[in-house]
PDB file of C-alpha atoms in Angstrom:
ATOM      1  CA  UNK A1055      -9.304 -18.383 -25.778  1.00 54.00           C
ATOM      2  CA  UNK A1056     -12.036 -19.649 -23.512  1.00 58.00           C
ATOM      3  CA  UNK A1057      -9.744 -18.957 -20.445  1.00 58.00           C
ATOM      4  CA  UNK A1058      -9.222 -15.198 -21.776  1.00 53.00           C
ATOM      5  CA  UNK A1059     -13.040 -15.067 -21.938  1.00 49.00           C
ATOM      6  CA  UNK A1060     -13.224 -16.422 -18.131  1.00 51.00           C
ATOM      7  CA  UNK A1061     -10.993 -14.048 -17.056  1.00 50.00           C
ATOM      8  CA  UNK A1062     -13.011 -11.326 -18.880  1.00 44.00           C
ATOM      9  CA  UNK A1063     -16.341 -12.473 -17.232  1.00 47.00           C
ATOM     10  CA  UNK A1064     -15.053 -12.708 -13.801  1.00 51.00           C
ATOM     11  CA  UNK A1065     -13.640  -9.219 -14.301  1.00 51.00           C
ATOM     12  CA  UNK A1066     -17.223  -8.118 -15.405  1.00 49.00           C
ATOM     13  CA  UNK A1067     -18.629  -9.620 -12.684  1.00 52.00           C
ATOM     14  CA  UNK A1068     -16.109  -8.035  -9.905  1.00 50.00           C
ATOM     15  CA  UNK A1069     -17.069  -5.394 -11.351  1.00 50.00           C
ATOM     16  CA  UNK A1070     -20.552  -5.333 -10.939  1.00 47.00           C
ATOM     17  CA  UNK A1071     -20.390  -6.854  -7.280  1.00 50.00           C
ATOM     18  CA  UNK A1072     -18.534  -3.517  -6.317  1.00 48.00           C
ATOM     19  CA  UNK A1073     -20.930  -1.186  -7.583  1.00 47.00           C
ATOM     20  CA  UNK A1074     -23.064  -2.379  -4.972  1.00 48.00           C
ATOM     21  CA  UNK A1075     -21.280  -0.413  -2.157  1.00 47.00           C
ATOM     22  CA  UNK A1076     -24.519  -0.011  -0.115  1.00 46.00           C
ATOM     23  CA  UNK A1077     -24.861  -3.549   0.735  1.00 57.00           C
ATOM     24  CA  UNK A1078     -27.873  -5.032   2.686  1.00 84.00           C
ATOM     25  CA  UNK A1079     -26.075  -8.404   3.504  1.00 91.00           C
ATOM     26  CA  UNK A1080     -27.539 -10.999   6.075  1.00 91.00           C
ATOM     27  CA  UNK A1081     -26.283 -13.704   7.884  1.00 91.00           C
ATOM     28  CA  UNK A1082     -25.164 -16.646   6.097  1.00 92.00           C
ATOM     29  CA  UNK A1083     -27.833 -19.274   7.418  1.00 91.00           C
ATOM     30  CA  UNK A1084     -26.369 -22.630   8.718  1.00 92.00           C
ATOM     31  CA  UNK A1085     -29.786 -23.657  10.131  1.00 94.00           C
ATOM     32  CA  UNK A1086     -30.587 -25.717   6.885  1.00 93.00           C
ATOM     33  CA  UNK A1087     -27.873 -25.808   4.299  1.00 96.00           C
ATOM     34  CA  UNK A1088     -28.393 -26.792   0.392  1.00 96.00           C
ATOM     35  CA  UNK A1089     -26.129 -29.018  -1.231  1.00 97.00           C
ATOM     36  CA  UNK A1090     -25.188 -28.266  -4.947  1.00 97.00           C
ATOM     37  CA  UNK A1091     -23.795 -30.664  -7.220  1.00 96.00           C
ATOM     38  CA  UNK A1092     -23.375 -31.119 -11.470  1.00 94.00           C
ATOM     39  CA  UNK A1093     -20.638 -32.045 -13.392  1.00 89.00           C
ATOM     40  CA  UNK A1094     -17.952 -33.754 -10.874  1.00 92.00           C
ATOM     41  CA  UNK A1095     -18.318 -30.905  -8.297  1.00 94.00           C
ATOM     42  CA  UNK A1096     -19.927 -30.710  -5.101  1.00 96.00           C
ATOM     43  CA  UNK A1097     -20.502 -28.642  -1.804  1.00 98.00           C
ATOM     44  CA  UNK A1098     -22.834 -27.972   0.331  1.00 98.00           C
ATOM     45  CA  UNK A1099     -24.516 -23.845   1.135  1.00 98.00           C
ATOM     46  CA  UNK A1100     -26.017 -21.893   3.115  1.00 98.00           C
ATOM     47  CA  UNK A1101     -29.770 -22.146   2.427  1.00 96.00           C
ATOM     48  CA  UNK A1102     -30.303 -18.822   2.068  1.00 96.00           C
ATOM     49  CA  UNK A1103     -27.514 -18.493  -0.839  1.00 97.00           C
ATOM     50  CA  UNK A1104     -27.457 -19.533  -4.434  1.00 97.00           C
ATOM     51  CA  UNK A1105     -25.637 -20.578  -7.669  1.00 97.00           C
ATOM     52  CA  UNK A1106     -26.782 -18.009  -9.754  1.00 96.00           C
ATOM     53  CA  UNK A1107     -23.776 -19.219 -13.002  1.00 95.00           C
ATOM     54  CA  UNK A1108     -22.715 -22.578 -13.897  1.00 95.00           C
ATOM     55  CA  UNK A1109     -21.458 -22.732 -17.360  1.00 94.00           C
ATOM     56  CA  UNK A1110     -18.959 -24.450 -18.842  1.00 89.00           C
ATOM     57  CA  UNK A1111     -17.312 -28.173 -18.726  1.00 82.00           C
ATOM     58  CA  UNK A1112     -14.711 -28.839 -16.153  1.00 70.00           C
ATOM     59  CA  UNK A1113     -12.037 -27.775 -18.884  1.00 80.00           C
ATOM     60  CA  UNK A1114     -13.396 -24.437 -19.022  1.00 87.00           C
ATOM     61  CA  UNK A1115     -16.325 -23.879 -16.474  1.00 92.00           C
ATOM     62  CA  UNK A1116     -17.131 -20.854 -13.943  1.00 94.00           C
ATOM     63  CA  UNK A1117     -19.762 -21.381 -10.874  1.00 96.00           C
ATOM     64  CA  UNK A1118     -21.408 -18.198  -9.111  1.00 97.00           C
ATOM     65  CA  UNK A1119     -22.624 -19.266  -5.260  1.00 98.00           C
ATOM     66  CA  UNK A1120     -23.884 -15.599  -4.280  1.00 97.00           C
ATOM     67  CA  UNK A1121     -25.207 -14.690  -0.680  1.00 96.00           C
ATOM     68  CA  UNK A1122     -28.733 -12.185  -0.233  1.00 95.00           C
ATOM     69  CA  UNK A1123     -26.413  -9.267  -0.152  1.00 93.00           C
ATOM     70  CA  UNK A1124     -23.377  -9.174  -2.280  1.00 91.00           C
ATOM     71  CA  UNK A1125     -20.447 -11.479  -1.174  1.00 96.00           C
ATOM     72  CA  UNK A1126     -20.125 -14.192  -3.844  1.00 96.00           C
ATOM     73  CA  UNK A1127     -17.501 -17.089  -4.111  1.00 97.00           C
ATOM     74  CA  UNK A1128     -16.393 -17.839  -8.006  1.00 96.00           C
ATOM     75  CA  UNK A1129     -15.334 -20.865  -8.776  1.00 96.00           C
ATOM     76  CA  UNK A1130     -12.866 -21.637 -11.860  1.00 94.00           C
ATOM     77  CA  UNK A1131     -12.010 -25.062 -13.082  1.00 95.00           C
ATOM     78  CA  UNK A1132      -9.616 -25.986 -16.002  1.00 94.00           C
ATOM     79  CA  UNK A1133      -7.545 -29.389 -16.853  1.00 94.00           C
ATOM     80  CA  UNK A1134      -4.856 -29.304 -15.190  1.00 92.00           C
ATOM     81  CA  UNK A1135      -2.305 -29.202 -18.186  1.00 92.00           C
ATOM     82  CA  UNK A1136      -2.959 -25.975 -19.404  1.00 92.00           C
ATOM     83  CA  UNK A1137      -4.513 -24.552 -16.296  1.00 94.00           C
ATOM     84  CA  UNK A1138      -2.313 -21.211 -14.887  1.00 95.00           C
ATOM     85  CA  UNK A1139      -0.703 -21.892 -11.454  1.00 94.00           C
ATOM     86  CA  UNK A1140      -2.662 -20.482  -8.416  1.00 94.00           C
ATOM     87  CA  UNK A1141      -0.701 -17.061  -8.328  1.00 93.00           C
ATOM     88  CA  UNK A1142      -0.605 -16.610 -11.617  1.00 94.00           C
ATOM     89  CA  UNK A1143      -4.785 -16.696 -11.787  1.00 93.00           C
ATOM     90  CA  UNK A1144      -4.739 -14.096  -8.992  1.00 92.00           C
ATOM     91  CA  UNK A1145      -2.088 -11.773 -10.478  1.00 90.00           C
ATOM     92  CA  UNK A1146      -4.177 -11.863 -13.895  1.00 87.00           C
ATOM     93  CA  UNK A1147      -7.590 -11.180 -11.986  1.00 83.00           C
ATOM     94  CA  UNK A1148      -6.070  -7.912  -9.788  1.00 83.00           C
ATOM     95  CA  UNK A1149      -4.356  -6.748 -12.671  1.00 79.00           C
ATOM     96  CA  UNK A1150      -6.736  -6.579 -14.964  1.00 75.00           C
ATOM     97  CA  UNK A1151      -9.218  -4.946 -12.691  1.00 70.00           C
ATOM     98  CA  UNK A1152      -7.487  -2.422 -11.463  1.00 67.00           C
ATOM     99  CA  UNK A1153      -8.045  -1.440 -15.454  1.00 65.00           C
ATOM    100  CA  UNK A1154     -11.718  -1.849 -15.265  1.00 69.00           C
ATOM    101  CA  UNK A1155     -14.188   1.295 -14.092  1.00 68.00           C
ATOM    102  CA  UNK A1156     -17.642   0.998 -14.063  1.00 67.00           C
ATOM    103  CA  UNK A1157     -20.930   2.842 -12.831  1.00 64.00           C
ATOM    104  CA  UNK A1158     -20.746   5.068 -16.006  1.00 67.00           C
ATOM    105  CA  UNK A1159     -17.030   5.459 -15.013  1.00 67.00           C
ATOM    106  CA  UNK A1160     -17.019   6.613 -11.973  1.00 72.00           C
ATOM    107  CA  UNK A1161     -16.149   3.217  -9.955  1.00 75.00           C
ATOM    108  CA  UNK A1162     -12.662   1.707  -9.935  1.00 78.00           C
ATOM    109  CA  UNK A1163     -11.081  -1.475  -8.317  1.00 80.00           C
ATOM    110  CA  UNK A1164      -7.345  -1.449  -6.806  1.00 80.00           C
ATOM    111  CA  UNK A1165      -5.418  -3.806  -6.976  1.00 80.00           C
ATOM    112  CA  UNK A1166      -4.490  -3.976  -3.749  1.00 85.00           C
ATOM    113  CA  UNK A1167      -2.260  -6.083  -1.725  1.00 90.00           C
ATOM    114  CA  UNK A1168      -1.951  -9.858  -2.211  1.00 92.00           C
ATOM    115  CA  UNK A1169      -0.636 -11.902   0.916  1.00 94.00           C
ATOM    116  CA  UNK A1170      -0.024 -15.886   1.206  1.00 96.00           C
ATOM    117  CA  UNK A1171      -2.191 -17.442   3.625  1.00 95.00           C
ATOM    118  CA  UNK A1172      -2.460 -20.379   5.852  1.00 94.00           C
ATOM    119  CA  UNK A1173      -6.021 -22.096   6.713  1.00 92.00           C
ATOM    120  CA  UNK A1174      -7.481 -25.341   8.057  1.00 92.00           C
ATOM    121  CA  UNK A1175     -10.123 -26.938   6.105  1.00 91.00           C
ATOM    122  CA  UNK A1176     -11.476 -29.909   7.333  1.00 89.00           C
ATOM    123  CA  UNK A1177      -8.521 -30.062   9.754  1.00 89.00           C
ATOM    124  CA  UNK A1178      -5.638 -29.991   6.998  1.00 89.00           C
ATOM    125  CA  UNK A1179      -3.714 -26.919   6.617  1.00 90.00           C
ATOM    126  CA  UNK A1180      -3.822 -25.413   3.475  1.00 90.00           C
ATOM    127  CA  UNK A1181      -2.063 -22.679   1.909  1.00 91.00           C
ATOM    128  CA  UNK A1182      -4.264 -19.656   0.196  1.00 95.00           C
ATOM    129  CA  UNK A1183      -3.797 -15.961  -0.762  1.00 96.00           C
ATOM    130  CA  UNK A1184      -5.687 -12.937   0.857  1.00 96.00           C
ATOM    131  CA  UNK A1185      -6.144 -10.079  -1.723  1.00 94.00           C
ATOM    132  CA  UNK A1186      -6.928  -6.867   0.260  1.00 94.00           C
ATOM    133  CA  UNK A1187      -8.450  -3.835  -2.264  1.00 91.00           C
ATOM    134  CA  UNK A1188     -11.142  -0.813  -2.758  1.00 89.00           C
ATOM    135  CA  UNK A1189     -13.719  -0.776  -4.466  1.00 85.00           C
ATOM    136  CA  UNK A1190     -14.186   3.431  -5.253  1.00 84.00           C
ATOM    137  CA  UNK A1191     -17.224   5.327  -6.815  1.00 79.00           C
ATOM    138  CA  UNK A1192     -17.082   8.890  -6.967  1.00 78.00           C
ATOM    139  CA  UNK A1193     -14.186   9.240  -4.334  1.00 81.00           C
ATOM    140  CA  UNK A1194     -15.792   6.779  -1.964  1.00 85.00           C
ATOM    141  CA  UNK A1195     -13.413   3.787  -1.008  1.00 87.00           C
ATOM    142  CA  UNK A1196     -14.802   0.713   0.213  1.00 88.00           C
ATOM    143  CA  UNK A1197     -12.842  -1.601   1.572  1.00 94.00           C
ATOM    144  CA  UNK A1198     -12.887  -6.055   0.162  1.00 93.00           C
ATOM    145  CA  UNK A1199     -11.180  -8.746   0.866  1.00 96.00           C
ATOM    146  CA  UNK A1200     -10.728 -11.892  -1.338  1.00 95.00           C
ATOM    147  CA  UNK A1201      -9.572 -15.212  -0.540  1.00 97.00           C
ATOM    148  CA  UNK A1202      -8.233 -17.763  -3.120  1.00 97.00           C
ATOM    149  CA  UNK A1203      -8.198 -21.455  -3.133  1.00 97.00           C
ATOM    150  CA  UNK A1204      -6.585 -24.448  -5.331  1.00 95.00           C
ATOM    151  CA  UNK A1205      -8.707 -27.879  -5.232  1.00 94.00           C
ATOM    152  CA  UNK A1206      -7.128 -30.610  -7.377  1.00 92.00           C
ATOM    153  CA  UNK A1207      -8.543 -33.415  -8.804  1.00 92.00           C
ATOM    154  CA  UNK A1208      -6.977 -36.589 -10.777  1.00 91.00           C
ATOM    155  CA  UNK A1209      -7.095 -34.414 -14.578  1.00 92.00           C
ATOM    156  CA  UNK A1210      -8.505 -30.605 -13.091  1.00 93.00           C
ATOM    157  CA  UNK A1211      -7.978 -27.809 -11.044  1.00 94.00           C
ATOM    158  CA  UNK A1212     -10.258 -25.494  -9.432  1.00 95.00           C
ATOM    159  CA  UNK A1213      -9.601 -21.924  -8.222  1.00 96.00           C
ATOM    160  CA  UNK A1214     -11.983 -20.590  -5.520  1.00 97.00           C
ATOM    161  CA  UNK A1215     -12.221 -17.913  -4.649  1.00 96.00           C
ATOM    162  CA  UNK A1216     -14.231 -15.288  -1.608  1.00 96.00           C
ATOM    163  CA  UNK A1217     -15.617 -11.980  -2.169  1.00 94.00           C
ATOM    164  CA  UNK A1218     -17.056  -9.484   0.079  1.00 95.00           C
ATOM    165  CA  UNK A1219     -16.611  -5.648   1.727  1.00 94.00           C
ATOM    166  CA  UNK A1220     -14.734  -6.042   4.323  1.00 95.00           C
ATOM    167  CA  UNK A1221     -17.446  -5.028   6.909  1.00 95.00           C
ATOM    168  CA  UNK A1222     -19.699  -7.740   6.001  1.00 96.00           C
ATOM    169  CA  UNK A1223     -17.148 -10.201   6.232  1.00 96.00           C
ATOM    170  CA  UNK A1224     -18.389 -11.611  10.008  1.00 96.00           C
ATOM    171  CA  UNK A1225     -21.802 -11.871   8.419  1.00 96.00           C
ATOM    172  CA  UNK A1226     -20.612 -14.144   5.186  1.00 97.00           C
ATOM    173  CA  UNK A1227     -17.172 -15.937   6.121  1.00 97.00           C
ATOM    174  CA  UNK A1228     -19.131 -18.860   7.707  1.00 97.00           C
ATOM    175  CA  UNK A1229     -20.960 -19.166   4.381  1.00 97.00           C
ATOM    176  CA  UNK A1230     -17.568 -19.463   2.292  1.00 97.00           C
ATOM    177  CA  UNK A1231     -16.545 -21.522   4.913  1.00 96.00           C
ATOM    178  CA  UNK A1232     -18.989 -24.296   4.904  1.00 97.00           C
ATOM    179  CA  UNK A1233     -18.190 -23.832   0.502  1.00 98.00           C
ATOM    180  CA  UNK A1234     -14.341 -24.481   1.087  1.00 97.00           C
ATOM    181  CA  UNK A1235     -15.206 -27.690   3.818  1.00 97.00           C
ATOM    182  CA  UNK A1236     -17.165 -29.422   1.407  1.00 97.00           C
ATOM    183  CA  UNK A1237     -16.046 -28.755  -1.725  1.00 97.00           C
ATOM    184  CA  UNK A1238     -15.142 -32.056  -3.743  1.00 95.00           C
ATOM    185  CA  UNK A1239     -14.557 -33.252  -6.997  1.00 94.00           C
ATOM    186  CA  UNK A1240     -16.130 -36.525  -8.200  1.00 91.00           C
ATOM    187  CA  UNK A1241     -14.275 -37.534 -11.382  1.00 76.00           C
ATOM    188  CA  UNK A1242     -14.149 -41.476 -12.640  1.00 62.00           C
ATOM    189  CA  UNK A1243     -10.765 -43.448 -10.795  1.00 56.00           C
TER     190      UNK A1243
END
C-alpha cells in the first residue's frame, strides 16, 4: 500500500511540475554547492536548489531536490525485496500519467517514449532510461525529458529520477548531474 501511495504522489507531483509550462528556470549554481544528508542518503546540490519533500523511511521514503524554476529530481527508495525492478517503476509512473489531467482539466501528460541509456557517473558506466513526453494545456505541447536511475545499497534500492522541459535542460542537467555523482547510501556493514 505505501508504494501505491508513492506512486500516487509522484504522479501528483508530475503533475503539478507540468502545469508550470512558462518556466523562469536559472542556472544550476556550482559556485557553492549544499550537501544534503538524513537517513543513510547523501549528495551534494547546487546551492541555489532545495529538498523541498523528505518523508518516509528507507523502506518507503520519497525526496524532492527542486531547482528555482521547475526541473526537480525525485528520489524513491524501498528494501530491496519487495522493491519493483527499475523498468517496471518507470512503466508504472508513464502509465499512470498519461491518465492524469490537471489545470482544471485542461493539461495532460503523454506517455511518451522510453529509451535505455548509457552514462558515466563518477567514471563507471551505468545503464539508465530516457523517457521523452509532453506536457499539454489547452492544445499547447511542451516538450520533457526524464532520466531514471537505480542506486543499490546492502538491504535498499533507490530510483532517481530527472525532470525538466526540454529547453531548460542545458540550464539544469549540471544540477542533476552533480545529484547522480554524489549520491550514496550510508547503511551499517
Amino acid at each position: 500500500m505505501k508504494i501505491i501511495k508513492l506512486f500516487l504522489l509522484v504522479i501528483f507531483s508530475l503533475s503539478l511540475y507540468a502545469c508550470n509550462l512558462s518556466t523562469d528556470e536559472k542556472s544550476a549554481d556550482l559556485q557553492k554547492t549544499t550537501k544534503y544528508q538524513k537517513n543513510d542518503i547523501s549528495f551534494s546540490m547546487p546551492s541555489n536548489w532545495k529538498v523541498t519533500e523528505d518523508n518516509g523511511e528507507n523502506s518507503a521514503r520519497y525526496l524532492f531536490v527542486e531547482s528555482p524554476g521547475s526541473a526537480i529530481m525525485i528520489i524513491n527508495t524501498y528494501e530491496k525485496e519487495t522493491a519493483p525492478s527499475l523498468q517496471e517503476y518507470i512503466e508504472s509512473l508513464t502509465s499512470e500519467r498519461s491518465n492524469e489531467k490537471f489545470f482544471w482539466g485542461l493539461g495532460s501528460l503523454s506517455n511518451g517514449s522510453t529509451s535505455k541509456i548509457k552514462r558515466t557517473i563518477n567514471n563507471h558506466e551505468v545503464n539508465a532510461f530516457k523517457n521523452e513526453y509532453a506536457a499539454n494545456i489547452a492544445g499547447i505541447n511542451v516538450p520533457h525529458i526524464s532520466e531514471f536511475y537505480s542506486f543499490d545499497s546492502k538491504t535498499h534500492i533507490a530510483f532517481v529520477s530527472s525532470q525538466t522541459a526540454t529547453e531548460d535542460l542545458p540550464l539544469v542537467a549540471d544540477g542533476f548531474n552533480l545529484i547522480l555523482s554524489t549520491f550514496m547510501w550510508h547503511e551499517d556493514p
